[in-house]
DNA sequence: ACCTGAACACCGTTCAAGT
DNA sequence: ACCTGAACACCGTTCAAGT
């Protein structure tokens, strides 16, 4: 999204912080959270390992910068109602985490900085627009943020699992793979897990995106119940 | 909680998987997620590093076993109403993560195994007891689980931050520390962050546990709205 | 069957030395 | 001011060798 000048300037442009972060995102996307290594990064940038430390304090800061870079283009919203805006923000985050699964681990611990904080702020504004009384606004915005990040992360983890299964048996059909996934649930003793056994059927034919939006709506319904009048 | 025979059997009892996991939990509690090292663990157990691998496949499995061991004693529930049972389950998880902050990172990616799955199952049973129609049951239980784990993890992260601040300035008063925390929010430009600026006041004097329960009630309210009749 | 501990293939980070 | 790359202090994991 936010990548201009992709491969045109190959040779010897300056080693800027911007270029470091962009390359870090590429590595993270290509090889996951473990793929980002100062050695791999310096090799890709055709420089020494220590050179990166002149532009970036440490790996944690680099991961934070990569997160911000991706999140920056992920959520632009202009909808008719506050509810629709919340759904649009939620879907934007969902898709961003789906495309960049390593975001999950990054957002899990401390969404409260820079770009993530901006998203939280925007959710809060919509909560205010929905007429939630003051003391409950923080609770409502937090519930939305936690559900969105958590559910999107789960989805990304599931997708990663499915990808691994696909790598293990590349010839299996899609339905066979889905069946393989739900085996995890159906193998459980129905006596010990009656609820999971009950919903195993739905699980086999659910749409992740729909499920996600249904969850957002569930919380929006709870928020609606907080308003002074029904 | 689940620790019998704490320091009595010091000398040369067999190196069981149980003892390995218990010692791993001790290390995790004492020094955080980074504190668990095969070298530190084998030193504590007065054995070789490789010996542990005879009882445990790898670090990931060891972390999973440690998670299960802690979670096993965390949530026993017998309450009058399904709502009360959900709150009790939620508080049990909240306290467990508060006592063992490393649980957060473990539960973040894939609560869907062993003990965490048991908790999800129990939440689902209460959702069914609340009269939620079939197709919405999975969504409801998932929303509860994600909020509980996410919010408790946030709380643990905040507590860790506060502890670090306390270590940096050990003589500061509690109110000064809280003020230092909320500085992060109040330092933001009110023009760019009107919502965060609005709620900064509440943030200074909130109770984490109360906020958490309010969030659980918010989702319960959303679930109540899903029932056929109001 | 179970344990030992050196060895392997990695990490993030630092730092003298270069330009 | 910015870059180099060897060196340091670690990791998880393996595996011949022991009992």
GROMACS .gro file of C-alpha atoms (C1' of nucleotides) in nm:
model
  498
    1UNK     CA    1   0.000   0.000   0.000
    2UNK     CA    2   0.238   0.267   0.122
    3UNK     CA    3   0.524   0.151  -0.096
    4UNK     CA    4   0.642   0.384  -0.364
    5UNK     CA    5   0.959   0.317  -0.562
    6UNK     CA    6   0.944  -0.059  -0.529
    7UNK     CA    7   1.230  -0.200  -0.728
    8UNK     CA    8   1.335   0.086  -0.948
    9UNK     CA    9   1.602   0.225  -0.716
   10UNK     CA   10   1.797  -0.092  -0.674
   11UNK     CA   11   2.156   0.014  -0.666
   12UNK     CA   12   2.291   0.262  -0.417
   13UNK     CA   13   2.028   0.488  -0.268
   14UNK     CA   14   2.100   0.604   0.084
   15UNK     CA   15   2.022   0.369   0.371
   16UNK     CA   16   1.730   0.563   0.516
   17UNK     CA   17   1.512   0.462   0.806
   18UNK     CA   18   1.222   0.456   0.564
   19UNK     CA   19   1.394   0.203   0.339
   20UNK     CA   20   1.489  -0.012   0.638
   21UNK     CA   21   1.130  -0.025   0.761
   22UNK     CA   22   0.994  -0.099   0.413
   23UNK     CA   23   1.237  -0.387   0.369
   24UNK     CA   24   1.152  -0.514   0.718
   25UNK     CA   25   0.785  -0.526   0.619
   26UNK     CA   26   0.877  -0.723   0.307
   27UNK     CA   27   1.071  -0.976   0.511
   28UNK     CA   28   0.791  -1.005   0.766
   29UNK     CA   29   0.533  -1.062   0.495
   30UNK     CA   30   0.748  -1.316   0.316
   31UNK     CA   31   0.870  -1.523   0.608
   32UNK     CA   32   0.665  -1.432   0.914
   33UNK     CA   33   0.776  -1.288   1.244
   34UNK     CA   34   1.080  -1.515   1.257
   35UNK     CA   35   1.184  -1.399   0.913
   36UNK     CA   36   1.288  -1.056   1.034
   37UNK     CA   37   1.650  -1.087   1.133
   38UNK     CA   38   1.917  -0.823   1.144
   39UNK     CA   39   2.134  -1.051   0.936
   40UNK     CA   40   1.868  -1.117   0.674
   41UNK     CA   41   1.776  -0.750   0.677
   42UNK     CA   42   2.133  -0.629   0.628
   43UNK     CA   43   2.187  -0.885   0.354
   44UNK     CA   44   1.875  -0.763   0.173
   45UNK     CA   45   1.991  -0.405   0.214
   46UNK     CA   46   2.344  -0.499   0.107
   47UNK     CA   47   2.501  -0.343   0.413
   48UNK     CA   48   2.651  -0.441   0.746
   49UNK     CA   49   2.439  -0.562   1.033
   50UNK     CA   50   2.542  -0.281   1.263
   51UNK     CA   51   2.460  -0.010   1.009
   52UNK     CA   52   2.090  -0.059   1.079
   53UNK     CA   53   2.146   0.036   1.441
   54UNK     CA   54   2.242   0.384   1.338
   55UNK     CA   55   1.887   0.441   1.211
   56UNK     CA   56   1.690   0.223   1.450
   57UNK     CA   57   1.736   0.172   1.823
   58UNK     CA   58   1.661  -0.201   1.839
   59UNK     CA   59   1.441  -0.476   1.702
   60UNK     CA   60   1.142  -0.383   1.914
   61UNK     CA   61   1.140  -0.030   1.772
   62UNK     CA   62   1.182  -0.169   1.423
   63UNK     CA   63   0.879  -0.393   1.469
   64UNK     CA   64   0.681  -0.100   1.599
   65UNK     CA   65   0.777   0.112   1.300
   66UNK     CA   66   0.682  -0.170   1.064
   67UNK     CA   67   0.345  -0.199   1.237
   68UNK     CA   68   0.280   0.172   1.204
   69UNK     CA   69   0.383   0.172   0.840
   70UNK     CA   70   0.132  -0.099   0.755
   71UNK     CA   71  -0.147   0.035   0.974
   72UNK     CA   72  -0.117   0.386   0.835
   73UNK     CA   73  -0.284   0.296   0.508
   74UNK     CA   74  -0.523   0.041   0.650
   75UNK     CA   75  -0.816   0.243   0.775
   76UNK     CA   76  -0.966   0.538   0.592
   77UNK     CA   77  -1.334   0.569   0.664
   78UNK     CA   78  -1.626   0.778   0.549
   79UNK     CA   79  -1.962   0.617   0.608
   80UNK     CA   80  -2.317   0.728   0.673
   81UNK     CA   81  -2.372   0.611   1.030
   82UNK     CA   82  -2.140   0.559   1.329
   83UNK     CA   83  -2.225   0.188   1.323
   84UNK     CA   84  -2.120   0.163   0.960
   85UNK     CA   85  -1.800   0.349   1.037
   86UNK     CA   86  -1.718   0.109   1.319
   87UNK     CA   87  -1.776  -0.184   1.086
   88UNK     CA   88  -1.554  -0.026   0.820
   89UNK     CA   89  -1.276   0.038   1.070
   90UNK     CA   90  -1.307  -0.318   1.194
   91UNK     CA   91  -1.291  -0.465   0.846
   92UNK     CA   92  -0.990  -0.250   0.762
   93UNK     CA   93  -0.802  -0.390   1.059
   94UNK     CA   94  -0.924  -0.741   0.986
   95UNK     CA   95  -0.790  -0.728   0.632
   96UNK     CA   96  -0.462  -0.570   0.738
   97UNK     CA   97  -0.398  -0.850   0.988
   98UNK     CA   98  -0.508  -1.106   0.731
   99UNK     CA   99  -0.253  -0.973   0.482
  100UNK     CA  100   0.021  -0.924   0.741
  101UNK     CA  101  -0.030  -1.195   1.006
  102UNK     CA  102   0.272  -1.079   1.205
  103UNK     CA  103   0.066  -0.772   1.299
  104UNK     CA  104  -0.128  -0.994   1.538
  105UNK     CA  105   0.161  -1.053   1.772
  106UNK     CA  106   0.252  -0.688   1.754
  107UNK     CA  107  -0.094  -0.554   1.837
  108UNK     CA  108  -0.157  -0.812   2.107
  109UNK     CA  109   0.070  -0.645   2.359
  110UNK     CA  110   0.000  -0.276   2.374
  111UNK     CA  111  -0.216  -0.140   2.096
  112UNK     CA  112  -0.181   0.187   2.276
  113UNK     CA  113   0.080   0.355   2.062
  114UNK     CA  114   0.100   0.565   1.748
  115UNK     CA  115  -0.114   0.420   1.470
  116UNK     CA  116  -0.302   0.173   1.686
  117UNK     CA  117  -0.382   0.457   1.923
  118UNK     CA  118  -0.519   0.652   1.628
  119UNK     CA  119  -0.755   0.367   1.547
  120UNK     CA  120  -0.864   0.347   1.910
  121UNK     CA  121  -0.930   0.720   1.905
  122UNK     CA  122  -1.147   0.686   1.597
  123UNK     CA  123  -1.344   0.400   1.750
  124UNK     CA  124  -1.396   0.616   2.057
  125UNK     CA  125  -1.530   0.902   1.849
  126UNK     CA  126  -1.792   0.671   1.698
  127UNK     CA  127  -1.883   0.544   2.043
  128UNK     CA  128  -1.945   0.904   2.147
  129UNK     CA  129  -2.150   0.961   1.833
  130UNK     CA  130  -2.364   0.664   1.932
  131UNK     CA  131  -2.471   0.852   2.244
  132UNK     CA  132  -2.302   0.633   2.504
  133UNK     CA  133  -2.287   0.815   2.839
  134UNK     CA  134  -1.943   0.932   2.950
  135UNK     CA  135  -1.837   0.672   3.203
  136UNK     CA  136  -1.913   0.382   2.965
  137UNK     CA  137  -1.732   0.525   2.665
  138UNK     CA  138  -1.392   0.391   2.757
  139UNK     CA  139  -1.534   0.046   2.828
  140UNK     CA  140  -1.717   0.041   2.495
  141UNK     CA  141  -1.423   0.152   2.284
  142UNK     CA  142  -1.194  -0.092   2.460
  143UNK     CA  143  -1.434  -0.381   2.406
  144UNK     CA  144  -1.450  -0.301   2.036
  145UNK     CA  145  -1.075  -0.269   1.999
  146UNK     CA  146  -0.999  -0.588   2.189
  147UNK     CA  147  -1.254  -0.791   2.000
  148UNK     CA  148  -1.140  -0.661   1.662
  149UNK     CA  149  -0.771  -0.723   1.723
  150UNK     CA  150  -0.831  -1.055   1.896
  151UNK     CA  151  -1.070  -1.195   1.638
  152UNK     CA  152  -0.859  -1.081   1.346
  153UNK     CA  153  -0.554  -1.239   1.509
  154UNK     CA  154  -0.737  -1.565   1.553
  155UNK     CA  155  -0.835  -1.558   1.192
  156UNK     CA  156  -0.476  -1.498   1.088
  157UNK     CA  157  -0.360  -1.788   1.306
  158UNK     CA  158  -0.621  -2.014   1.151
  159UNK     CA  159  -0.513  -1.909   0.804
  160UNK     CA  160  -0.152  -1.987   0.892
  161UNK     CA  161  -0.253  -2.330   1.019
  162UNK     CA  162  -0.449  -2.397   0.703
  163UNK     CA  163  -0.149  -2.292   0.496
  164UNK     CA  164   0.070  -2.535   0.685
  165UNK     CA  165  -0.178  -2.816   0.633
  166UNK     CA  166  -0.185  -2.732   0.264
  167UNK     CA  167   0.191  -2.750   0.251
  168UNK     CA  168   0.182  -3.092   0.419
  169UNK     CA  169  -0.073  -3.239   0.174
  170UNK     CA  170  -0.070  -3.022  -0.137
  171UNK     CA  171  -0.307  -3.243  -0.335
  172UNK     CA  172  -0.600  -3.238  -0.091
  173UNK     CA  173  -0.921  -3.065  -0.195
  174UNK     CA  174  -1.053  -2.760  -0.017
  175UNK     CA  175  -1.338  -2.950   0.146
  176UNK     CA  176  -1.095  -3.216   0.262
  177UNK     CA  177  -0.880  -2.948   0.422
  178UNK     CA  178  -1.178  -2.792   0.597
  179UNK     CA  179  -1.274  -3.136   0.720
  180UNK     CA  180  -0.921  -3.180   0.849
  181UNK     CA  181  -0.954  -2.859   1.043
  182UNK     CA  182  -1.282  -2.951   1.206
  183UNK     CA  183  -1.142  -3.292   1.295
  184UNK     CA  184  -0.977  -3.112   1.584
  185UNK     CA  185  -1.324  -3.034   1.718
  186UNK     CA  186  -1.507  -3.348   1.623
  187UNK     CA  187  -1.243  -3.571   1.775
  188UNK     CA  188  -1.338  -3.440   2.118
  189UNK     CA  189  -1.552  -3.653   2.344
  190UNK     CA  190  -1.909  -3.518   2.306
  191UNK     CA  191  -1.970  -3.602   2.670
  192UNK     CA  192  -1.694  -3.371   2.788
  193UNK     CA  193  -1.750  -3.101   2.526
  194UNK     CA  194  -2.122  -3.083   2.450
  195UNK     CA  195  -2.109  -2.722   2.335
  196UNK     CA  196  -1.820  -2.768   2.097
  197UNK     CA  197  -1.984  -3.082   1.965
  198UNK     CA  198  -2.306  -2.891   1.904
  199UNK     CA  199  -2.147  -2.616   1.700
  200UNK     CA  200  -1.896  -2.833   1.512
  201UNK     CA  201  -2.137  -2.848   1.221
  202UNK     CA  202  -2.159  -2.471   1.185
  203UNK     CA  203  -1.785  -2.448   1.210
  204UNK     CA  204  -1.739  -2.658   0.901
  205UNK     CA  205  -1.927  -2.418   0.679
  206UNK     CA  206  -1.871  -2.076   0.827
  207UNK     CA  207  -1.732  -1.766   0.665
  208UNK     CA  208  -1.463  -1.603   0.877
  209UNK     CA  209  -1.542  -1.254   0.760
  210UNK     CA  210  -1.914  -1.295   0.831
  211UNK     CA  211  -1.844  -1.438   1.175
  212UNK     CA  212  -1.619  -1.144   1.246
  213UNK     CA  213  -1.880  -0.887   1.147
  214UNK     CA  214  -2.143  -1.071   1.351
  215UNK     CA  215  -1.915  -1.033   1.653
  216UNK     CA  216  -1.874  -0.662   1.592
  217UNK     CA  217  -2.251  -0.629   1.567
  218UNK     CA  218  -2.289  -0.819   1.892
  219UNK     CA  219  -2.077  -0.563   2.072
  220UNK     CA  220  -2.255  -0.277   1.896
  221UNK     CA  221  -2.581  -0.424   2.029
  222UNK     CA  222  -2.436  -0.424   2.379
  223UNK     CA  223  -2.330  -0.063   2.333
  224UNK     CA  224  -2.677   0.031   2.211
  225UNK     CA  225  -2.817  -0.111   2.535
  226UNK     CA  226  -2.601   0.136   2.729
  227UNK     CA  227  -2.780   0.441   2.594
  228UNK     CA  228  -3.010   0.624   2.836
  229UNK     CA  229  -3.323   0.545   2.633
  230UNK     CA  230  -3.392   0.245   2.416
  231UNK     CA  231  -0.212  -2.315   4.338
  232UNK     CA  232  -0.147  -2.657   4.192
  233UNK     CA  233   0.191  -2.695   4.359
  234UNK     CA  234   0.230  -2.967   4.616
  235UNK     CA  235   0.571  -3.059   4.758
  236UNK     CA  236   0.725  -2.716   4.709
  237UNK     CA  237   1.073  -2.730   4.853
  238UNK     CA  238   1.067  -3.043   5.064
  239UNK     CA  239   1.198  -3.281   4.797
  240UNK     CA  240   1.508  -3.089   4.710
  241UNK     CA  241   1.770  -3.352   4.651
  242UNK     CA  242   1.740  -3.628   4.396
  243UNK     CA  243   1.384  -3.711   4.302
  244UNK     CA  244   1.339  -3.835   3.948
  245UNK     CA  245   1.331  -3.583   3.666
  246UNK     CA  246   0.965  -3.618   3.578
  247UNK     CA  247   0.775  -3.418   3.321
  248UNK     CA  248   0.563  -3.289   3.606
  249UNK     CA  249   0.865  -3.150   3.788
  250UNK     CA  250   0.999  -2.992   3.471
  251UNK     CA  251   0.670  -2.813   3.405
  252UNK     CA  252   0.641  -2.697   3.767
  253UNK     CA  253   0.992  -2.554   3.759
  254UNK     CA  254   0.920  -2.390   3.425
  255UNK     CA  255   0.620  -2.214   3.580
  256UNK     CA  256   0.841  -2.093   3.866
  257UNK     CA  257   1.093  -1.949   3.622
  258UNK     CA  258   0.822  -1.786   3.413
  259UNK     CA  259   0.665  -1.629   3.720
  260UNK     CA  260   0.998  -1.507   3.853
  261UNK     CA  261   1.153  -1.367   3.537
  262UNK     CA  262   0.884  -1.345   3.271
  263UNK     CA  263   0.863  -1.511   2.933
  264UNK     CA  264   1.233  -1.447   2.865
  265UNK     CA  265   1.323  -1.612   3.194
  266UNK     CA  266   1.238  -1.958   3.070
  267UNK     CA  267   1.554  -2.093   2.913
  268UNK     CA  268   1.665  -2.449   2.871
  269UNK     CA  269   1.992  -2.353   3.031
  270UNK     CA  270   1.830  -2.183   3.330
  271UNK     CA  271   1.581  -2.467   3.358
  272UNK     CA  272   1.846  -2.740   3.353
  273UNK     CA  273   2.054  -2.547   3.604
  274UNK     CA  274   1.755  -2.520   3.838
  275UNK     CA  275   1.684  -2.889   3.794
  276UNK     CA  276   2.054  -2.970   3.839
  277UNK     CA  277   2.072  -3.170   3.520
  278UNK     CA  278   2.193  -3.141   3.163
  279UNK     CA  279   2.020  -2.925   2.906
  280UNK     CA  280   1.944  -3.214   2.677
  281UNK     CA  281   1.787  -3.426   2.950
  282UNK     CA  282   1.475  -3.210   2.936
  283UNK     CA  283   1.424  -3.305   2.576
  284UNK     CA  284   1.363  -3.662   2.674
  285UNK     CA  285   1.047  -3.556   2.861
  286UNK     CA  286   0.939  -3.263   2.646
  287UNK     CA  287   0.944  -3.227   2.268
  288UNK     CA  288   1.046  -2.861   2.251
  289UNK     CA  289   1.001  -2.519   2.409
  290UNK     CA  290   0.663  -2.459   2.250
  291UNK     CA  291   0.523  -2.776   2.404
  292UNK     CA  292   0.678  -2.684   2.737
  293UNK     CA  293   0.508  -2.344   2.731
  294UNK     CA  294   0.180  -2.510   2.645
  295UNK     CA  295   0.215  -2.752   2.933
  296UNK     CA  296   0.297  -2.466   3.170
  297UNK     CA  297  -0.011  -2.281   3.050
  298UNK     CA  298  -0.233  -2.582   3.109
  299UNK     CA  299  -0.085  -2.642   3.452
  300UNK     CA  300  -0.169  -2.290   3.565
  301UNK     CA  301  -0.508  -2.273   3.396
  302UNK     CA  302  -0.621  -2.605   3.542
  303UNK     CA  303  -0.673  -2.460   3.889
  304UNK     CA  304  -0.788  -2.118   3.775
  305UNK     CA  305  -1.157  -2.162   3.704
  306UNK     CA  306  -1.394  -2.360   3.917
  307UNK     CA  307  -1.742  -2.220   3.904
  308UNK     CA  308  -2.075  -2.277   4.073
  309UNK     CA  309  -2.307  -1.979   4.060
  310UNK     CA  310  -2.679  -1.914   4.055
  311UNK     CA  311  -2.728  -1.773   3.705
  312UNK     CA  312  -2.550  -1.821   3.374
  313UNK     CA  313  -2.455  -1.453   3.377
  314UNK     CA  314  -2.294  -1.492   3.719
  315UNK     CA  315  -2.110  -1.800   3.600
  316UNK     CA  316  -1.972  -1.614   3.301
  317UNK     CA  317  -1.852  -1.335   3.529
  318UNK     CA  318  -1.690  -1.586   3.763
  319UNK     CA  319  -1.513  -1.761   3.475
  320UNK     CA  320  -1.399  -1.425   3.344
  321UNK     CA  321  -1.262  -1.315   3.681
  322UNK     CA  322  -1.083  -1.646   3.725
  323UNK     CA  323  -0.902  -1.596   3.396
  324UNK     CA  324  -0.836  -1.231   3.475
  325UNK     CA  325  -0.670  -1.316   3.803
  326UNK     CA  326  -0.471  -1.601   3.653
  327UNK     CA  327  -0.325  -1.373   3.388
  328UNK     CA  328  -0.264  -1.104   3.648
  329UNK     CA  329  -0.063  -1.348   3.859
  330UNK     CA  330   0.114  -1.506   3.562
  331UNK     CA  331   0.152  -1.233   3.299
  332UNK     CA  332   0.333  -1.467   3.060
  333UNK     CA  333  -0.004  -1.642   3.011
  334UNK     CA  334  -0.109  -1.347   2.796
  335UNK     CA  335   0.135  -1.419   2.517
  336UNK     CA  336   0.051  -1.785   2.535
  337UNK     CA  337  -0.327  -1.743   2.514
  338UNK     CA  338  -0.305  -1.475   2.246
  339UNK     CA  339  -0.223  -1.717   1.967
  340UNK     CA  340  -0.455  -2.014   1.977
  341UNK     CA  341  -0.664  -2.047   2.292
  342UNK     CA  342  -0.810  -2.349   2.119
  343UNK     CA  343  -0.624  -2.625   2.295
  344UNK     CA  344  -0.656  -2.829   2.613
  345UNK     CA  345  -0.734  -2.615   2.916
  346UNK     CA  346  -0.817  -2.301   2.722
  347UNK     CA  347  -1.053  -2.507   2.510
  348UNK     CA  348  -1.217  -2.630   2.831
  349UNK     CA  349  -1.282  -2.272   2.936
  350UNK     CA  350  -1.424  -2.191   2.593
  351UNK     CA  351  -1.650  -2.493   2.624
  352UNK     CA  352  -1.778  -2.374   2.959
  353UNK     CA  353  -1.845  -2.025   2.827
  354UNK     CA  354  -2.034  -2.182   2.541
  355UNK     CA  355  -2.252  -2.384   2.778
  356UNK     CA  356  -2.353  -2.064   2.959
  357UNK     CA  357  -2.428  -1.897   2.628
  358UNK     CA  358  -2.660  -2.185   2.549
  359UNK     CA  359  -2.819  -2.155   2.892
  360UNK     CA  360  -2.887  -1.789   2.816
  361UNK     CA  361  -3.116  -1.895   2.532
  362UNK     CA  362  -2.906  -1.767   2.242
  363UNK     CA  363  -3.027  -1.924   1.915
  364UNK     CA  364  -2.798  -2.182   1.756
  365UNK     CA  365  -2.624  -1.989   1.480
  366UNK     CA  366  -2.524  -1.707   1.715
  367UNK     CA  367  -2.383  -1.927   1.989
  368UNK     CA  368  -2.038  -1.959   1.840
  369UNK     CA  369  -2.016  -1.586   1.780
  370UNK     CA  370  -2.122  -1.510   2.137
  371UNK     CA  371  -1.883  -1.750   2.305
  372UNK     CA  372  -1.598  -1.630   2.085
  373UNK     CA  373  -1.668  -1.267   2.165
  374UNK     CA  374  -1.662  -1.344   2.537
  375UNK     CA  375  -1.341  -1.544   2.515
  376UNK     CA  376  -1.158  -1.287   2.304
  377UNK     CA  377  -1.260  -0.998   2.523
  378UNK     CA  378  -1.167  -1.179   2.843
  379UNK     CA  379  -0.824  -1.289   2.723
  380UNK     CA  380  -0.753  -0.959   2.550
  381UNK     CA  381  -0.858  -0.736   2.835
  382UNK     CA  382  -0.680  -0.945   3.096
  383UNK     CA  383  -0.366  -0.939   2.882
  384UNK     CA  384  -0.384  -0.562   2.854
  385UNK     CA  385  -0.418  -0.538   3.228
  386UNK     CA  386  -0.114  -0.759   3.275
  387UNK     CA  387   0.086  -0.546   3.031
  388UNK     CA  388  -0.016  -0.231   3.217
  389UNK     CA  389   0.085  -0.385   3.546
  390UNK     CA  390   0.423  -0.477   3.400
  391UNK     CA  391   0.470  -0.121   3.278
  392UNK     CA  392   0.380   0.017   3.617
  393UNK     CA  393   0.625  -0.220   3.780
  394UNK     CA  394   0.899  -0.097   3.550
  395UNK     CA  395   0.818   0.264   3.627
  396UNK     CA  396   0.829   0.179   3.997
  397UNK     CA  397   1.170   0.024   3.950
  398UNK     CA  398   1.292   0.336   3.772
  399UNK     CA  399   1.172   0.576   4.046
  400UNK     CA  400   1.125   0.373   4.363
  401UNK     CA  401   1.050   0.672   4.585
  402UNK     CA  402   0.752   0.807   4.390
  403UNK     CA  403   0.408   0.795   4.547
  404UNK     CA  404   0.125   0.589   4.405
  405UNK     CA  405  -0.062   0.894   4.280
  406UNK     CA  406   0.255   1.025   4.118
  407UNK     CA  407   0.294   0.695   3.939
  408UNK     CA  408  -0.065   0.697   3.817
  409UNK     CA  409  -0.011   1.053   3.698
  410UNK     CA  410   0.297   0.935   3.513
  411UNK     CA  411   0.090   0.670   3.342
  412UNK     CA  412  -0.179   0.907   3.231
  413UNK     CA  413   0.084   1.151   3.107
  414UNK     CA  414   0.102   0.928   2.804
  415UNK     CA  415  -0.258   1.018   2.728
  416UNK     CA  416  -0.263   1.377   2.839
  417UNK     CA  417   0.047   1.462   2.640
  418UNK     CA  418  -0.149   1.401   2.320
  419UNK     CA  419  -0.273   1.697   2.122
  420UNK     CA  420  -0.642   1.739   2.220
  421UNK     CA  421  -0.711   1.854   1.866
  422UNK     CA  422  -0.591   1.526   1.716
  423UNK     CA  423  -0.725   1.304   1.993
  424UNK     CA  424  -1.048   1.453   2.126
  425UNK     CA  425  -1.184   1.121   2.252
  426UNK     CA  426  -0.871   1.022   2.441
  427UNK     CA  427  -0.853   1.372   2.583
  428UNK     CA  428  -1.213   1.345   2.700
  429UNK     CA  429  -1.168   1.021   2.887
  430UNK     CA  430  -0.820   1.093   3.026
  431UNK     CA  431  -0.981   1.204   3.349
  432UNK     CA  432  -1.165   0.877   3.404
  433UNK     CA  433  -0.851   0.687   3.321
  434UNK     CA  434  -0.668   0.844   3.611
  435UNK     CA  435  -0.908   0.706   3.868
  436UNK     CA  436  -1.036   0.382   3.726
  437UNK     CA  437  -1.030   0.036   3.875
  438UNK     CA  438  -0.899  -0.221   3.631
  439UNK     CA  439  -1.110  -0.501   3.773
  440UNK     CA  440  -1.429  -0.294   3.758
  441UNK     CA  441  -1.356  -0.185   3.402
  442UNK     CA  442  -1.302  -0.547   3.310
  443UNK     CA  443  -1.632  -0.660   3.456
  444UNK     CA  444  -1.812  -0.369   3.289
  445UNK     CA  445  -1.676  -0.494   2.958
  446UNK     CA  446  -1.800  -0.846   3.027
  447UNK     CA  447  -2.143  -0.705   3.111
  448UNK     CA  448  -2.140  -0.506   2.789
  449UNK     CA  449  -2.098  -0.824   2.588
  450UNK     CA  450  -2.357  -1.004   2.799
  451UNK     CA  451  -2.597  -0.719   2.714
  452UNK     CA  452  -2.523  -0.772   2.346
  453UNK     CA  453  -2.588  -1.143   2.389
  454UNK     CA  454  -2.917  -1.074   2.565
  455UNK     CA  455  -3.024  -0.871   2.264
  456UNK     CA  456  -2.977  -1.181   2.047
  457UNK     CA  457  -3.253  -1.376   2.220
  458UNK     CA  458  -3.576  -1.423   2.023
  459UNK     CA  459  -3.782  -1.220   2.271
  460UNK     CA  460  -3.671  -0.933   2.489
  461DA     C1'  461   1.535  -4.620   2.972
  462DC     C1'  462   1.727  -4.220   3.101
  463DC     C1'  463   2.087  -3.872   3.156
  464DT     C1'  464   2.526  -3.586   3.025
  465DG     C1'  465   2.732  -3.196   2.818
  466DA     C1'  466   2.984  -3.055   2.428
  467DA     C1'  467   2.873  -2.895   1.968
  468DC     C1'  468   2.587  -2.679   1.595
  469DA     C1'  469   2.355  -2.325   1.388
  470DC     C1'  470   2.171  -1.961   1.491
  471DC     C1'  471   2.019  -1.492   1.748
  472DG     C1'  472   2.037  -0.933   1.896
  473DT     C1'  473   2.358  -0.601   2.002
  474DT     C1'  474   2.806  -0.360   2.047
  475DC     C1'  475   3.207  -0.130   1.900
  476DA     C1'  476   3.663  -0.041   1.723
  477DA     C1'  477   3.790   0.086   1.294
  478DG     C1'  478   3.722   0.278   0.865
  479DT     C1'  479   3.528   0.659   0.502
  480DA     C1'  480   2.792   1.166   0.983
  481DC     C1'  481   2.751   0.729   0.841
  482DC     C1'  482   2.895   0.255   0.743
  483DT     C1'  483   3.168  -0.204   0.812
  484DG     C1'  484   3.201  -0.654   0.999
  485DA     C1'  485   3.418  -0.910   1.348
  486DA     C1'  486   3.320  -1.018   1.826
  487DC     C1'  487   3.033  -1.094   2.249
  488DA     C1'  488   2.699  -1.309   2.501
  489DC     C1'  489   2.351  -1.542   2.443
  490DC     C1'  490   1.966  -1.879   2.231
  491DG     C1'  491   1.701  -2.377   2.106
  492DT     C1'  492   1.814  -2.817   1.963
  493DT     C1'  493   2.086  -3.235   1.858
  494DC     C1'  494   2.353  -3.630   1.948
  495DA     C1'  495   2.737  -3.927   2.054
  496DA     C1'  496   2.857  -4.112   2.463
  497DG     C1'  497   2.774  -4.265   2.904
  498DT     C1'  498   2.489  -4.533   3.307
   0.00000   0.00000   0.00000
